Amino acid sequence: MRRSPSSVFDTPEALAAALAREAYVADEGLSTAAFLALKLGKPLLIEGVPGVGKTEAAKALSSALGRKLIRLQCYEGIDAAHALYEWNYPKQLLAIRKEKAGSLDLYTDDYLIERPLLAALRAPEKSVLLIDEIDRADHEFEALLLEFLSDFQISIPERGTIKAKMPPVVVLTSNRTRDLHEALRRRCVYHWINYPDRETEARIVMLRAPHVARAAAHAAVNAVQALRNLALVKRPGISEAVEWATAADLLQAQGASLDDALRRSIGVALKEEDDLALVRDELSGLIAGAVR
Amino acid sequence: MKTEAIPDAARAFLEFPQVLRAHRFAIAGDQALAFMASAPLLAPLNLRRLHRAAHATLAPPPERHAEFDALFYEYFAGGGAGVAAAKSLPEHDAPVSEGPGSQQAIAEIRKLNESGKSAAQSEALGIRRLRGQNEKPLARILRSKLPHRLRLRHERMPRGPRLDLRRSLCDLVANDGDLAALARSGRKAIPRRIVLLIDISGSMKAETNGYLDLAYELSSEFRDTETFAFGTRLTRLTQALRIRNKEAALARASDLVADWDGGTRIGAALDAFLSHPRYSGLAHGAIVAVISDGLERGDHRRMVEAVRRLDRRARHLLWLSPLAGDPRYRPETAAIKAILPIVGHIGDGSSAGSVVDTLLRGIP
């Protein structure tokens, strides 16, 4: 692959620099946590409110390491067949029909469909496993993950136990809509992401949308930071700031003033009717303050 | 703990987690080891880097970051003046009790139960109909109404929703290619665990017997029901209430509780529940009902924080107050007002029957 293996990252700063090359701004806390997770061979658990770039962190980490990202999106009711493996039954049936006599092994790799956890286990040196929004899954699923994360092995009744050659890089994210089991938390290296401060967020916006004018980027960031102080149903995240800056920049290119452009494109930053109603009266003042 | 043989530099890594534990941070051995292992990786080590490593490996919950940082800087930068004080703090300030030697007592009562006479007697006592018009015992009614969850595993189920190709194929191979019927499977729905936290302080005196009755009924219908009583301390009643003979169970439960009709320290008791590693897991995905008037002595901040933590663990958190039975009731004490945004509303807990009604109505 195009990038060097993880052993090159000798310090958290080197890792942060590598993440920055992937257009991801990691603060000291995150780069230290990710560095320790890589070195100690433990999973990295990232918690934070929606829209602070938890999933992005995992994506950036996988490309900084030059590895494939394997993503397992959790949801209520997720089960083992979606997370671990499944047999390819139609193929097995066809094989039985074709093979009239003799010994036929129906449980070889040919008939095995890898799901994310098994896929990461079988290619630990080539992949980063992202277990996304684990707080959405049931607590019973956490127990299954716990088993997986402690030994990095999966038992398939027909095949026996498959064990990883080396511990794979695993990133777990949670929106903290509920607390995770203590046992799971303590197995991981942990980082809590907050909304970035003004300067960091401006850097992120300009990295992610390099074509946007500086003034528009700063104004969008200021406005988003001001919006986050209000009692909103859904506070705008970082990607909303990026989109708002981009949208305002587009409108500005067609001749609108920056104030006007931000006001007209409020829909990319706030997506709840209640939130729009709440800020309606103050929006002009808020944007004027942000542009200045 | 022996620390003589450990070099000075390493001692801090052993001691600091202990200081944290003394301040009610849950730190596992694994995490302390990871903290120690992180030091050589971060050379040249300075306070700032060590601070990051402490956050990453010891994982303090975000709402306690300020407290954690204060302890960290006091220990590593402040010369550890506060550490001696910290060490002398008790592990839990609300003690937890399951009653010493209770196992033996329970075994004896069990033996008593097995004799036919008392068993029949318990039968007659056990089926209590709290809702007169209904023929079914109360817990039976609850079974169909309470929220369920699906088991993670697919089980063989003759009329299950899913065609089980895996088992069908196994059957097919086992029968030399003949298949009489396709196997079906599904995920079994089981009622979520109920966790009852019952306030037994003086202000709740009139109702506590009724609540324990209810807890017994629930425990015998739903075997994984957990019951705790709290006043100034937290007591687990689950084992006692599993005794089949109702009178024996209730007698055993009241023996276990050492602080009947005393004062309340709701915050400390809920905290004790949450920071006990074995207990706090019980609340995950469960229906947690706190039955209390919320009359907290002194500062209520700890209680509010505990309720917030409880809410993040539980699937449904209900707060039932005996005072809420009065239609003129308005949440007025500062503690109740503060927890209102977390629990949604204060349910009617004026009697065991109304607790059941609230359980039925209060859960979406």
Coordinates of C-alpha atoms in Angstrom, one line a residue, chain A residues 10-13 27-30 32-36 39-40 42 47 76-82 84-90 92-93 96 106-107 138-142 144 147 156-158 176-182 185-192 194, chain B residues 26-31 34-35 37-39 41-43 48-49 52-63 65 149-154 162 164-167 169-170 172-173 177 187 190 192-193 277 280-282 284-286 309 311-315:
Chain A
D10 CA 6.6 6.4 17.2
T11 CA 4.9 9.3 18.9
P12 CA 1.4 10.6 19.2
E13 CA 2.5 13.7 17.3
D27 CA -6.4 16.9 19.1
E28 CA -3.7 15.8 21.6
G29 CA -6.1 13.6 23.5
L30 CA -7.4 11.7 20.5
T32 CA -2.6 9.9 22.3
A33 CA -5.5 7.6 22.8
A34 CA -5.2 6.2 19.2
F35 CA -1.4 5.9 19.6
L36 CA -1.8 3.9 22.8
K39 CA 0.8 0.2 20.6
L40 CA -1.0 -1.7 23.4
K42 CA -6.3 -2.7 22.6
E47 CA -17.6 8.5 22.7
E76 CA -31.3 -2.4 17.5
G77 CA -31.8 -6.1 16.9
I78 CA -28.5 -6.7 15.3
D79 CA -27.6 -10.4 15.6
A80 CA -24.7 -12.8 15.2
A81 CA -25.5 -13.6 11.5
H82 CA -25.0 -9.9 10.6
L84 CA -20.0 -12.6 12.5
Y85 CA -20.6 -14.9 9.5
E86 CA -23.3 -16.7 7.5
W87 CA -23.2 -19.8 5.4
N88 CA -24.1 -19.5 1.7
Y89 CA -27.0 -21.9 1.7
P90 CA -28.1 -21.6 -1.9
Q92 CA -24.4 -25.3 -0.6
L93 CA -27.7 -26.7 -1.9
I96 CA -25.2 -31.1 -3.1
L106 CA -20.1 -28.2 2.7
Y107 CA -18.3 -26.1 5.2
D138 CA -28.8 -4.4 22.6
H139 CA -26.8 -5.0 25.6
E140 CA -26.7 -8.7 24.8
F141 CA -24.8 -7.8 21.7
E142 CA -22.2 -6.1 23.8
L144 CA -20.9 -11.0 22.1
E147 CA -16.1 -12.1 23.9
I156 CA -18.0 -21.6 14.2
P157 CA -19.7 -24.9 15.2
E158 CA -19.1 -26.6 11.8
R176 CA -23.6 7.7 24.6
T177 CA -27.4 7.5 24.3
R178 CA -26.9 4.9 27.0
D179 CA -23.9 3.7 29.0
L180 CA -21.9 0.8 27.8
H181 CA -21.2 -2.1 30.0
E182 CA -18.3 -1.4 32.3
R185 CA -15.3 0.1 28.5
R186 CA -12.5 -1.2 30.6
R187 CA -11.2 -3.4 27.8
C188 CA -10.6 -0.4 25.6
V189 CA -8.5 2.7 25.4
Y190 CA -11.0 5.5 25.8
H191 CA -11.5 8.9 24.3
W192 CA -14.3 11.4 24.8
N194 CA -16.1 17.2 22.4
Chain B
A26 CA -14.2 2.3 38.8
I27 CA -10.8 1.4 37.7
A28 CA -10.1 -2.2 36.6
G29 CA -6.8 -4.0 37.0
D30 CA -6.5 -4.1 33.2
Q31 CA -6.8 -0.4 33.0
A34 CA -2.5 -0.3 30.5
F35 CA -1.8 3.0 32.3
A37 CA 2.4 0.2 30.0
S38 CA 1.7 3.5 28.3
A39 CA 4.5 5.4 30.2
L41 CA 5.7 4.3 25.0
L42 CA 5.3 8.0 25.5
A43 CA 9.0 8.9 26.1
R48 CA 0.9 16.7 29.8
R49 CA 1.5 13.4 28.0
R52 CA -3.5 12.3 28.1
A53 CA -2.4 8.7 28.8
A54 CA -4.3 8.7 32.1
H55 CA -7.5 9.8 30.3
A56 CA -7.1 7.3 27.5
T57 CA -6.4 4.2 29.7
L58 CA -8.3 4.9 32.9
A59 CA -11.3 6.3 31.0
P60 CA -13.0 8.6 33.5
P61 CA -16.6 9.3 32.5
P62 CA -16.9 12.7 30.7
E63 CA -19.1 14.3 33.4
H65 CA -13.4 14.9 34.0
R149 CA -36.7 -7.8 24.2
L150 CA -35.5 -10.3 21.6
R151 CA -32.9 -12.8 22.4
L152 CA -29.8 -12.5 20.4
R153 CA -29.7 -16.1 19.2
H154 CA -32.1 -17.6 16.7
R162 CA -37.5 -17.2 9.6
D164 CA -33.7 -21.7 9.0
L165 CA -31.6 -22.7 6.1
R166 CA -28.7 -23.7 8.3
R167 CA -30.7 -26.3 10.2
L169 CA -29.3 -28.1 5.4
C170 CA -28.1 -30.1 8.4
L172 CA -31.0 -32.6 4.7
V173 CA -27.5 -34.0 4.9
G177 CA -30.9 -35.8 1.0
R187 CA -35.7 -15.0 18.2
I190 CA -38.5 -12.4 26.8
R192 CA -37.1 -7.2 30.2
R193 CA -35.8 -7.5 33.7
P277 CA -19.8 -3.8 39.7
S280 CA -24.9 -1.9 38.1
G281 CA -24.9 -4.4 35.3
L282 CA -28.4 -5.5 36.3
H284 CA -28.6 -2.5 31.6
G285 CA -31.6 -2.8 29.3
A286 CA -33.9 -3.3 32.3
R309 CA -26.5 7.7 35.3
D311 CA -31.3 6.6 33.2
R312 CA -28.4 6.0 30.8
R313 CA -28.2 2.4 31.8
A314 CA -31.8 1.5 32.1
R315 CA -34.1 0.9 29.2

